[in-house]
């Protein structure tokens, strides 16, 4: 009997050790909190020198991490930019080169009605590797006006609360509270988590709250007051999430990234301040209050000049990413995020999957990446010639290779060339001085275009097309 009891104790001890080791292994894997703002300009941070916006929580994040100032997203507008983050691919591979709207608009523009559920998915890769995954905030990989579009849960999220998607629309200001609850539950379960916190601000309509309007009551401009109030509200909610990481004592185990899907929106000219209604988020103030700045970069949202695609990128991971550092050289792209996050999480990329980006884990840790060894490509539907009120919104294609950035209209009848390393603000077009570079980049662009599908395919069309 004693021998039998001893055997039971040994087995129980073995099981306990096994589960303890499994729990310890789970806890040793870093959490990832990815904060994706909407239309947040490069200059819209206190730490980037904005003249009146106050962003103390994001400034603190930058002081505790590294401010990568050369990060670019994969489009000048929302949906394709988000597609690149989800898939690690250029959005043109899915015929997504504009925002998802209602079905007739998608059809007219040769777009699908949503991102293919079968496409590579960052959250699914992490979920299958044992991460608890969640999405809170804006979706816009479909549209709330397409009721038969897939829900975020079909892309690899254990939990979600979202707007700009099918089904129930989460109120825009509940994002942080949901993220905090999910962090608590995951931490209690000793489960590493991946959270998309895709906040609404500062996209139109501007949903102001009296507390934040009062905070900026001394401002002379009503438009500036509205813009400052929504930025301040967003910064406070981000601060609540960061404080919860501290309270749970997991800040050192968590990679936090803050960035934006594209540059700031701007009205085409003088515009009257009016209320507008959005079917996903409700009523709020219109585009006249869009006062975001690019700090000298050309163009705004919808442009492929740096003002439309060069956005804030702050990364914090104590002990892994240098604190209080500013990197003004490394050319990081949104298509790099999937391979980067997977390497950080210790997750192997699926067999046969080839990202358009590369892992930038070493870059986050301090190895400067001054040039792109793997080219970047952009495609958008843009007007040519440019409208007088939007002089930088004519580019249909762009490519970055090594230090060069080529911009061209749809038929390549007009091009501009910049040394993006020496001239990050694109102040001097050097096309006339480098005809051989132009020819080589045009050829590279044509070769890339040949790899793109002519039309969407797969289960990506709404029944409303019938």
Coordinates of C-alpha atoms in Angstrom, one line a residue:
X1 CA 0.0 0.0 0.0
X2 CA 2.8 2.4 0.9
X3 CA 4.6 1.6 -2.4
X4 CA 1.3 2.4 -4.3
X5 CA 0.9 5.7 -2.5
X6 CA 4.5 6.6 -3.2
X7 CA 3.9 5.9 -6.9
X8 CA 0.9 8.1 -6.9
X9 CA 2.9 10.9 -5.3
X10 CA 5.6 10.6 -7.9
X11 CA 3.1 10.7 -10.7
X12 CA 1.3 13.7 -9.2
X13 CA 4.6 15.4 -8.7
X14 CA 5.5 14.7 -12.3
X15 CA 2.2 16.0 -13.6
X16 CA 2.6 19.2 -11.4
X17 CA 6.1 19.8 -12.7
X18 CA 4.9 19.3 -16.3
X19 CA 2.0 21.8 -15.9
X20 CA 4.3 24.2 -14.0
X21 CA 6.8 24.1 -16.8
X22 CA 4.1 24.6 -19.4
X23 CA 2.7 27.5 -17.5
X24 CA 6.2 29.0 -17.2
X25 CA 6.9 28.5 -20.9
X26 CA 3.6 30.3 -21.7
X27 CA 4.4 33.2 -19.4
X28 CA 7.9 33.5 -20.9
X29 CA 6.5 34.3 -24.3
X30 CA 6.0 38.1 -24.7
X31 CA 2.6 39.7 -24.9
X32 CA 2.0 41.9 -27.9
X33 CA -0.2 45.0 -27.8
X34 CA -0.6 46.7 -31.2
X35 CA -2.2 50.1 -31.1
X36 CA -3.3 51.3 -34.5
X37 CA -4.7 54.8 -34.7
X38 CA -6.8 56.1 -37.6
X39 CA -5.5 59.2 -39.6
X40 CA -3.0 60.2 -36.8
X41 CA -0.4 62.4 -38.5
X42 CA 3.3 62.2 -37.9
X43 CA 3.3 65.6 -36.3
X44 CA 0.3 64.9 -34.0
X45 CA 2.3 64.1 -30.9
X46 CA 3.7 66.3 -28.1
X47 CA 7.0 64.5 -28.4
X48 CA 7.1 65.3 -32.1
X49 CA 6.8 69.0 -31.3
X50 CA 3.1 69.7 -32.0
X51 CA 2.3 73.3 -31.0
X52 CA -0.8 72.6 -28.9
X53 CA -1.7 68.9 -28.8
X54 CA -0.9 67.2 -25.5
X55 CA -0.2 63.5 -25.6
X56 CA 1.5 62.7 -22.2
X57 CA 0.9 59.0 -22.3
X58 CA 2.3 58.5 -25.8
X59 CA 5.2 60.8 -24.9
X60 CA 5.8 58.5 -21.9
X61 CA 5.7 55.5 -24.2
X62 CA 8.3 57.1 -26.4
X63 CA 10.5 58.0 -23.4
X64 CA 10.4 54.3 -22.3
X65 CA 10.9 52.9 -25.8
X66 CA 12.2 53.9 -29.2
X67 CA 10.7 56.4 -31.6
X68 CA 11.2 55.0 -35.1
X69 CA 10.7 58.1 -37.3
X70 CA 10.9 56.5 -40.8
X71 CA 8.1 53.9 -40.5
X72 CA 5.7 53.8 -43.5
X73 CA 2.4 52.1 -44.0
X74 CA 1.4 50.2 -47.1
X75 CA -1.3 52.7 -48.3
X76 CA -2.5 56.2 -47.9
X77 CA -5.9 55.0 -46.8
X78 CA -7.4 52.7 -44.3
X79 CA -8.5 49.2 -45.6
X80 CA -5.4 48.4 -47.7
X81 CA -3.2 49.6 -44.8
X82 CA -4.9 47.2 -42.4
X83 CA -4.7 44.4 -45.0
X84 CA -0.9 44.7 -45.0
X85 CA -0.7 44.4 -41.3
X86 CA -2.9 41.4 -41.2
X87 CA -1.3 39.5 -44.1
X88 CA 2.3 40.8 -44.3
X89 CA 1.6 41.3 -48.0
X90 CA 1.1 44.4 -50.2
X91 CA -2.6 44.9 -50.4
X92 CA -2.6 45.0 -54.2
X93 CA -2.1 41.3 -54.0
X94 CA -5.8 41.1 -52.9
X95 CA -7.0 43.9 -55.2
X96 CA -7.5 46.1 -52.2
X97 CA -6.3 49.6 -53.1
X98 CA -9.0 51.7 -51.5
X99 CA -11.3 51.6 -48.5
X100 CA -14.1 49.1 -48.3
X101 CA -17.4 50.9 -48.9
X102 CA -20.8 49.6 -49.9
X103 CA -21.0 46.9 -52.5
X104 CA -21.7 49.0 -55.7
X105 CA -18.7 51.1 -54.9
X106 CA -16.4 48.1 -54.3
X107 CA -17.6 46.6 -57.5
X108 CA -17.1 49.7 -59.5
X109 CA -13.5 50.0 -58.3
X110 CA -12.7 46.3 -59.0
X111 CA -12.3 45.5 -55.3
X112 CA -13.6 42.6 -53.3
X113 CA -16.1 43.2 -50.5
X114 CA -13.9 42.0 -47.7
X115 CA -10.4 40.5 -47.1
X116 CA -10.4 36.8 -47.9
X117 CA -10.8 34.7 -44.8
X118 CA -8.3 32.3 -46.4
X119 CA -5.6 34.9 -46.7
X120 CA -2.6 34.7 -44.3
X121 CA -3.6 36.1 -41.0
X122 CA -1.3 37.4 -38.2
X123 CA -3.8 36.7 -35.4
X124 CA -4.5 33.2 -36.7
X125 CA -0.8 32.4 -36.7
X126 CA -0.4 33.5 -33.1
X127 CA -3.6 31.9 -32.0
X128 CA -2.5 28.5 -33.5
X129 CA 0.8 28.9 -31.6
X130 CA -1.0 29.3 -28.2
X131 CA -1.6 33.0 -27.9
X132 CA -5.0 34.3 -26.8
X133 CA -6.0 36.9 -29.4
X134 CA -8.4 39.8 -29.4
X135 CA -9.4 42.7 -31.6
X136 CA -11.0 45.8 -30.1
X137 CA -11.8 48.9 -32.2
X138 CA -12.1 49.7 -35.9
X139 CA -12.2 46.8 -38.3
X140 CA -12.7 48.1 -41.9
X141 CA -11.5 44.9 -43.6
X142 CA -15.2 44.8 -44.7
X143 CA -17.9 47.3 -43.9
X144 CA -20.9 47.5 -41.6
X145 CA -23.0 48.1 -44.8
X146 CA -22.2 44.6 -46.0
X147 CA -24.2 42.4 -43.6
X148 CA -23.0 39.0 -45.0
X149 CA -19.3 39.9 -44.6
X150 CA -17.1 37.6 -42.3
X151 CA -16.8 38.6 -38.7
X152 CA -13.4 39.3 -37.2
X153 CA -13.6 36.0 -35.3
X154 CA -13.2 34.2 -38.6
X155 CA -9.7 35.6 -39.0
X156 CA -8.2 34.2 -35.8
X157 CA -9.5 36.2 -32.9
X158 CA -10.7 34.6 -29.7
X159 CA -12.6 37.7 -28.8
X160 CA -13.5 40.9 -30.5
X161 CA -15.5 44.1 -30.2
X162 CA -15.5 46.1 -33.4
X163 CA -17.1 48.7 -35.7
X164 CA -16.9 49.0 -39.5
X165 CA -17.8 45.3 -39.6
X166 CA -20.9 43.2 -39.9
X167 CA -23.0 42.6 -36.9
X168 CA -23.2 44.7 -33.7
X169 CA -21.1 47.8 -33.7
X170 CA -19.0 48.4 -30.6
X171 CA -19.2 52.0 -29.2
X172 CA -15.9 53.6 -30.2
X173 CA -14.8 54.6 -26.7
X174 CA -15.2 51.1 -25.2
X175 CA -12.0 49.9 -26.8
X176 CA -9.6 50.4 -23.9
X177 CA -12.0 48.9 -21.3
X178 CA -12.4 45.7 -23.4
X179 CA -8.6 45.4 -23.9
X180 CA -8.0 45.8 -20.1
X181 CA -10.5 43.1 -19.3
X182 CA -8.9 40.7 -21.9
X183 CA -5.4 41.4 -20.5
X184 CA -6.6 40.6 -17.0
X185 CA -8.2 37.3 -18.1
X186 CA -5.2 36.2 -20.2
X187 CA -2.8 37.1 -17.4
X188 CA -4.9 35.2 -14.9
X189 CA -4.8 32.1 -17.2
X190 CA -1.0 32.4 -17.7
X191 CA -1.7 32.9 -21.4
X192 CA 0.4 35.2 -23.6
X193 CA -1.9 37.6 -25.4
X194 CA -2.0 39.4 -28.7
X195 CA -4.3 42.4 -28.8
X196 CA -5.2 44.7 -31.7
X197 CA -6.3 48.0 -30.2
X198 CA -7.4 49.8 -33.3
X199 CA -8.7 53.1 -32.1
X200 CA -11.1 55.4 -34.0
X201 CA -9.2 58.7 -33.4
X202 CA -8.7 61.0 -35.0
X203 CA -10.9 59.9 -37.9
X204 CA -14.2 61.6 -38.8
X205 CA -16.8 61.9 -37.4
X206 CA -15.2 63.4 -34.3
X207 CA -17.0 62.1 -31.3
X208 CA -16.2 64.7 -28.7
X209 CA -16.9 64.2 -25.0
X210 CA -17.6 67.2 -22.7
X211 CA -14.7 66.4 -20.3
X212 CA -12.2 66.8 -23.1
X213 CA -13.8 69.8 -24.8
X214 CA -13.6 71.5 -21.3
X215 CA -9.9 70.5 -21.1
X216 CA -9.3 72.6 -24.2
X217 CA -11.8 75.4 -23.5
X218 CA -9.3 78.2 -23.8
X219 CA -8.5 77.5 -27.5
X220 CA -9.6 80.2 -29.9
X221 CA -10.4 77.9 -32.8
X222 CA -13.5 75.6 -32.4
X223 CA -11.9 73.2 -35.0
X224 CA -8.7 73.0 -33.1
X225 CA -10.6 72.5 -29.9
X226 CA -12.5 69.5 -31.4
X227 CA -9.3 68.0 -32.8
X228 CA -7.3 68.5 -29.6
X229 CA -10.2 67.0 -27.5
X230 CA -10.4 63.7 -29.5
X231 CA -6.6 63.3 -29.5
X232 CA -6.5 63.9 -25.7
X233 CA -9.3 61.4 -25.2
X234 CA -7.5 58.8 -27.2
X235 CA -4.2 59.4 -25.4
X236 CA -6.0 59.0 -22.0
X237 CA -7.5 55.6 -23.1
X238 CA -4.1 54.4 -24.2
X239 CA -2.7 55.6 -20.8
X240 CA -5.3 53.4 -19.1
X241 CA -4.2 50.4 -20.9
X242 CA -0.5 51.1 -20.2
X243 CA -1.3 51.6 -16.5
X244 CA -3.0 48.2 -16.4
X245 CA 0.1 46.6 -17.8
X246 CA 2.0 48.2 -14.9
X247 CA -0.7 47.1 -12.3
X248 CA -0.5 43.5 -13.6
X249 CA 3.3 43.8 -13.4
X250 CA 3.7 42.6 -17.0
X251 CA 5.0 45.7 -18.7
X252 CA 8.4 44.1 -19.0
X253 CA 6.9 41.1 -20.7
X254 CA 4.9 43.1 -23.2
X255 CA 5.8 44.6 -26.6
X256 CA 3.7 47.7 -27.1
X257 CA 3.6 49.3 -30.6
X258 CA 1.8 52.5 -31.4
X259 CA 1.3 53.7 -35.0
X260 CA -1.4 54.9 -37.5
X261 CA -3.0 53.5 -40.6
X262 CA -2.1 56.6 -42.7
X263 CA -1.5 60.3 -42.5
X264 CA -3.9 63.0 -41.4
X265 CA -7.1 63.8 -43.3
X266 CA -7.7 67.3 -44.6
X267 CA -10.5 69.0 -46.4
X268 CA -9.8 70.1 -49.9
X269 CA -10.3 73.8 -49.1
X270 CA -12.2 76.0 -46.7
X271 CA -15.0 73.9 -45.2
X272 CA -17.8 74.7 -42.8
X273 CA -17.9 72.9 -39.6
X274 CA -21.0 70.6 -39.6
X275 CA -22.2 67.5 -38.0
X276 CA -22.1 64.3 -40.0
X277 CA -23.4 60.8 -39.4
X278 CA -21.5 57.5 -39.9
X279 CA -23.5 54.3 -40.0
X280 CA -20.9 52.5 -37.9
X281 CA -20.0 55.1 -35.3
X282 CA -22.9 57.5 -35.2
X283 CA -22.9 61.3 -35.3
X284 CA -20.0 63.6 -34.8
X285 CA -18.2 66.6 -36.2
X286 CA -17.1 66.7 -39.8
X287 CA -13.8 67.1 -41.7
X288 CA -13.5 70.8 -41.1
X289 CA -12.1 69.8 -37.7
X290 CA -9.4 67.6 -39.3
X291 CA -6.4 69.6 -38.2
X292 CA -3.7 66.9 -38.2
X293 CA -0.2 67.8 -39.4
X294 CA 2.7 66.0 -41.1
X295 CA 5.5 68.2 -39.8
X296 CA 6.8 69.1 -43.2
X297 CA 6.0 65.9 -45.1
X298 CA 4.2 66.3 -48.5
X299 CA 0.5 65.5 -48.8
X300 CA -2.0 64.1 -46.4
X301 CA -4.2 61.0 -46.2
X302 CA -4.7 59.3 -49.7
X303 CA -1.3 60.4 -50.9
X304 CA 1.8 58.2 -51.5
X305 CA 4.1 61.0 -50.6
X306 CA 5.5 60.8 -47.1
X307 CA 2.7 62.9 -45.6
X308 CA 0.3 60.1 -46.4
X309 CA 2.3 57.1 -45.4
X310 CA 5.1 58.1 -43.0
X311 CA 3.3 58.0 -39.6
X312 CA 4.3 57.7 -35.9
X313 CA 5.8 54.4 -34.8
X314 CA 6.8 54.0 -31.2
X315 CA 7.8 50.6 -29.8
X316 CA 8.4 49.7 -26.1
X317 CA 9.7 46.5 -24.6
X318 CA 11.8 47.0 -21.5
X319 CA 15.1 45.1 -21.6
X320 CA 14.7 44.5 -25.4
X321 CA 14.1 47.9 -27.0
X322 CA 16.2 50.9 -26.0
X323 CA 14.5 53.5 -23.8
X324 CA 14.5 57.1 -24.7
X325 CA 16.0 56.5 -28.2
X326 CA 15.1 58.1 -31.5
X327 CA 15.8 56.2 -34.7
X328 CA 15.8 58.6 -37.7
X329 CA 17.2 56.1 -40.2
X330 CA 15.6 52.7 -40.2
X331 CA 13.2 52.1 -43.1
X332 CA 10.5 49.9 -41.5
X333 CA 7.3 49.0 -43.3
X334 CA 3.9 47.8 -42.2
X335 CA 4.4 44.6 -44.2
X336 CA 7.3 43.9 -41.8
X337 CA 5.0 43.6 -38.8
X338 CA 3.8 40.1 -39.3
X339 CA 7.2 38.5 -39.6
X340 CA 8.5 40.7 -36.8
X341 CA 5.7 39.8 -34.4
X342 CA 6.0 36.1 -35.3
X343 CA 9.7 36.1 -34.6
X344 CA 9.3 37.9 -31.3
X345 CA 6.6 35.4 -30.3
X346 CA 8.7 32.4 -31.4
X347 CA 6.1 31.4 -34.1
X348 CA 7.3 29.8 -37.3
X349 CA 5.8 31.2 -40.5
X350 CA 3.5 28.7 -42.3
X351 CA 5.0 26.4 -44.9
X352 CA 4.8 28.1 -48.3
X353 CA 4.0 31.5 -47.0
X354 CA 6.3 34.3 -48.3
X355 CA 5.8 37.7 -46.7
X356 CA 6.5 40.9 -48.7
X357 CA 8.2 42.2 -45.6
X358 CA 11.1 41.1 -43.4
X359 CA 11.4 40.7 -39.7
X360 CA 12.7 43.9 -38.1
X361 CA 13.3 42.3 -34.6
X362 CA 17.0 43.3 -34.6
X363 CA 16.1 46.7 -35.9
X364 CA 13.7 47.2 -32.9
X365 CA 16.6 46.1 -30.7
X366 CA 18.9 48.8 -32.1
X367 CA 20.5 47.6 -35.3
X368 CA 19.8 50.5 -37.7
X369 CA 18.3 49.6 -41.1
X370 CA 19.3 52.5 -43.3
X371 CA 18.2 51.0 -46.6
X372 CA 15.6 48.5 -47.8
X373 CA 17.2 45.3 -49.2
X374 CA 13.7 44.1 -50.0
X375 CA 11.8 46.7 -52.1
X376 CA 8.5 48.2 -51.1
X377 CA 5.6 48.8 -53.5
X378 CA 2.4 50.9 -53.3
X379 CA -0.7 51.0 -55.6
X380 CA -3.6 53.4 -55.3
X381 CA -6.3 54.8 -57.5
X382 CA -5.3 58.4 -58.0
X383 CA -6.4 61.2 -60.3
X384 CA -4.1 62.5 -63.0
X385 CA -3.5 65.4 -63.4
X386 CA -3.7 66.3 -59.8
X387 CA -6.5 68.5 -58.6
X388 CA -5.3 72.0 -57.7
X389 CA -6.5 71.6 -54.1
X390 CA -4.7 68.3 -53.8
X391 CA -1.3 68.7 -55.6
X392 CA 0.3 65.6 -54.0
X393 CA -2.5 63.1 -54.6
X394 CA -1.7 62.1 -58.1
X395 CA 0.5 59.1 -57.5
X396 CA -0.9 55.7 -58.5
X397 CA 2.3 53.7 -58.0
X398 CA 5.4 54.0 -55.8
X399 CA 8.5 51.9 -55.2
X400 CA 11.3 52.2 -52.6
X401 CA 14.5 50.3 -53.4
X402 CA 17.7 50.9 -51.5
X403 CA 17.8 54.7 -51.0
X404 CA 15.5 55.5 -53.9
X405 CA 11.8 56.3 -54.0
X406 CA 10.1 56.5 -57.4
X407 CA 6.5 57.9 -57.7
X408 CA 4.5 57.6 -60.9
X409 CA 1.1 58.2 -62.3
X410 CA -0.9 55.4 -63.7
X411 CA 0.7 55.2 -67.2
X412 CA 4.2 56.3 -66.1
X413 CA 4.0 59.4 -68.2
X414 CA 5.1 61.4 -65.2
X415 CA 7.6 60.4 -62.5
X416 CA 9.4 61.9 -59.6
X417 CA 12.5 60.5 -57.9
X418 CA 13.8 61.1 -54.4
X419 CA 16.8 59.9 -52.4
X420 CA 14.6 59.0 -49.4
X421 CA 17.6 58.4 -47.1
X422 CA 19.3 61.8 -47.7
X423 CA 16.0 63.6 -48.3
X424 CA 13.2 62.1 -46.1
X425 CA 10.9 65.1 -46.7
X426 CA 11.1 64.7 -50.5
X427 CA 12.1 68.3 -50.9
X428 CA 14.2 67.7 -54.1
X429 CA 13.1 65.7 -57.2
X430 CA 16.3 64.3 -58.7
X431 CA 14.7 62.4 -61.6
X432 CA 16.6 64.5 -64.2
X433 CA 20.0 63.6 -62.6
X434 CA 19.4 59.8 -62.5
X435 CA 17.8 58.5 -65.7
X436 CA 19.4 55.0 -65.2
X437 CA 17.9 54.8 -61.7
X438 CA 14.5 55.8 -63.2
X439 CA 14.7 53.1 -65.9
X440 CA 15.7 50.4 -63.4
X441 CA 12.9 51.3 -61.0
X442 CA 10.3 51.5 -63.7
X443 CA 11.4 48.0 -64.8
X444 CA 11.1 46.7 -61.2
X445 CA 7.7 48.3 -60.9
X446 CA 6.5 46.7 -64.2
X447 CA 7.8 43.3 -63.0
X448 CA 5.9 43.7 -59.7
X449 CA 2.7 44.7 -61.5
X450 CA 2.9 41.5 -63.6
X451 CA 2.6 39.5 -60.3
X452 CA -0.7 41.1 -59.3
X453 CA -4.1 39.6 -60.0
X454 CA -6.3 41.3 -62.6
X455 CA -9.4 40.9 -60.4
X456 CA -10.4 39.6 -57.0
X457 CA -10.9 35.9 -56.5
X458 CA -12.1 33.6 -53.8
X459 CA -15.1 33.9 -51.5
X460 CA -14.8 37.7 -51.3
X461 CA -18.1 38.9 -52.8
X462 CA -21.3 39.8 -51.0
X463 CA -24.7 38.3 -52.0
X464 CA -25.7 41.9 -52.5
X465 CA -23.9 41.8 -55.9
X466 CA -26.7 39.7 -57.2

